[in-house]
């Protein structure tokens, strides 16, 4: 008898985006003349930069001739791309990451979801609340949790991110082995300073724990004092893996490319307490289960690091951050508390005593604007909404004018 993985039954059905779509459709049907503006789902809206398209085309053209054709590439990614990543994203920030510590992949969702496979089933996992759902759900699938009750899975150590702690997770009271951190954060848009990250690095060192650091939104950091990589913190390469993505950095959500850093001095421990190389384990896993990102996509990603590419991508990010500024100003002028939007494309708005779905309905029905109810990201999001800056300037300006009118 073919038996199912029972852990899948524990998964809380994720109705967030389908529920949003249902409510939006109903509203649109009742109000066919209204132009709804969507500031909900975190997907980019601008075309790939011209330099990136040029690199992409070049890669495709090379596939058209026997002399330059490429078949299977290295599972870890081509060296031409890994060298550029190491130099521009890490050496430029004083972080000593070498190209062979970089694993190119088809995006951070797969890597953040798959990485937990390397660890024992009975480790203690600490996850922030609210959170990007992939961290939690993949641990549920792997059987590291009990049932879902009162908005939480048994067995997970939740780290509440609230106004009182500046939306930064606090060190857990009990010992944990695996810690998920994400800065700039999705959904809250909060960031962490070097000093704040150092607390976690020190904790991990003292407790033989590991940090999985998701930096998918690092390119939105404007404040030069903030760390863009966890490896700016001394000693982090011994206790942290970092996930990166070209999705929000260069508009690759549909093109698919990201990478994961697994430093060679990062160790894990077997059941007898003996050290094992995490790099060797991930290399084995990656080359067994993954067959590399397509050559043209890696050429497109390489172009992100050219002079032209850097300038164009920077402009795109500035465009979204300008949208974020407009959203922040509006939310502030309406008297709401919020976090994010300064070094992130997301603004996390406190609905005060309002439930996040009521707040969502209010914006939809009064302003024809779609946001994301915070409850979809965890129990701590129940009185918040997330507004995304990923849209055109025109749409964001119109949406904010409508909000001002509707909520004044
Ligand atoms: N990590 C976070 C925090 C995200 O918000 C997202 C996408 O929204 C991802 C990872 C996934 O990125 P990718 O498109 O590279 O799979």
PDB file of C-alpha atoms in Angstrom, residues 79 81-102 218 228-232 242 244 259 261 305 310:
ATOM      1  CA  UNK A  79      32.227  30.114 -12.159  1.00  0.00           C
ATOM      2  CA  UNK A  81      28.687  34.078 -12.086  1.00  0.00           C
ATOM      3  CA  UNK A  82      29.993  32.835  -8.738  1.00  0.00           C
ATOM      4  CA  UNK A  83      33.129  34.965  -9.053  1.00  0.00           C
ATOM      5  CA  UNK A  84      31.059  38.096  -9.719  1.00  0.00           C
ATOM      6  CA  UNK A  85      28.775  37.356  -6.771  1.00  0.00           C
ATOM      7  CA  UNK A  86      31.715  36.829  -4.404  1.00  0.00           C
ATOM      8  CA  UNK A  87      33.423  40.037  -5.478  1.00  0.00           C
ATOM      9  CA  UNK A  88      30.426  42.367  -5.650  1.00  0.00           C
ATOM     10  CA  UNK A  89      28.105  41.102  -2.943  1.00  0.00           C
ATOM     11  CA  UNK A  90      30.626  39.949  -0.361  1.00  0.00           C
ATOM     12  CA  UNK A  91      34.217  41.168  -0.843  1.00  0.00           C
ATOM     13  CA  UNK A  92      32.877  44.682  -1.431  1.00  0.00           C
ATOM     14  CA  UNK A  93      31.271  44.478   2.061  1.00  0.00           C
ATOM     15  CA  UNK A  94      34.403  43.103   3.718  1.00  0.00           C
ATOM     16  CA  UNK A  95      32.970  39.568   3.853  1.00  0.00           C
ATOM     17  CA  UNK A  96      35.431  36.841   2.952  1.00  0.00           C
ATOM     18  CA  UNK A  97      33.227  34.505   0.892  1.00  0.00           C
ATOM     19  CA  UNK A  98      34.861  32.526  -1.894  1.00  0.00           C
ATOM     20  CA  UNK A  99      33.160  31.516  -5.180  1.00  0.00           C
ATOM     21  CA  UNK A 100      33.141  27.846  -4.185  1.00  0.00           C
ATOM     22  CA  UNK A 101      31.058  28.671  -1.103  1.00  0.00           C
ATOM     23  CA  UNK A 102      28.283  29.919  -3.414  1.00  0.00           C
ATOM     24  CA  UNK A 218      19.137  43.165   0.911  1.00  0.00           C
ATOM     25  CA  UNK A 228      23.658  43.692   3.811  1.00  0.00           C
ATOM     26  CA  UNK A 229      24.999  40.257   4.594  1.00  0.00           C
ATOM     27  CA  UNK A 230      25.268  38.392   7.877  1.00  0.00           C
ATOM     28  CA  UNK A 231      28.941  37.758   7.048  1.00  0.00           C
ATOM     29  CA  UNK A 232      29.650  41.390   7.926  1.00  0.00           C
ATOM     30  CA  UNK A 242      22.694  32.967   3.756  1.00  0.00           C
ATOM     31  CA  UNK A 244      19.967  35.461  -1.749  1.00  0.00           C
ATOM     32  CA  UNK A 259      22.058  31.579  -4.619  1.00  0.00           C
ATOM     33  CA  UNK A 261      26.151  30.751   0.720  1.00  0.00           C
ATOM     34  CA  UNK A 305      26.998  42.920 -12.033  1.00  0.00           C
ATOM     35  CA  UNK A 310      24.366  47.737 -11.652  1.00  0.00           C
TER      36      UNK A 310
END
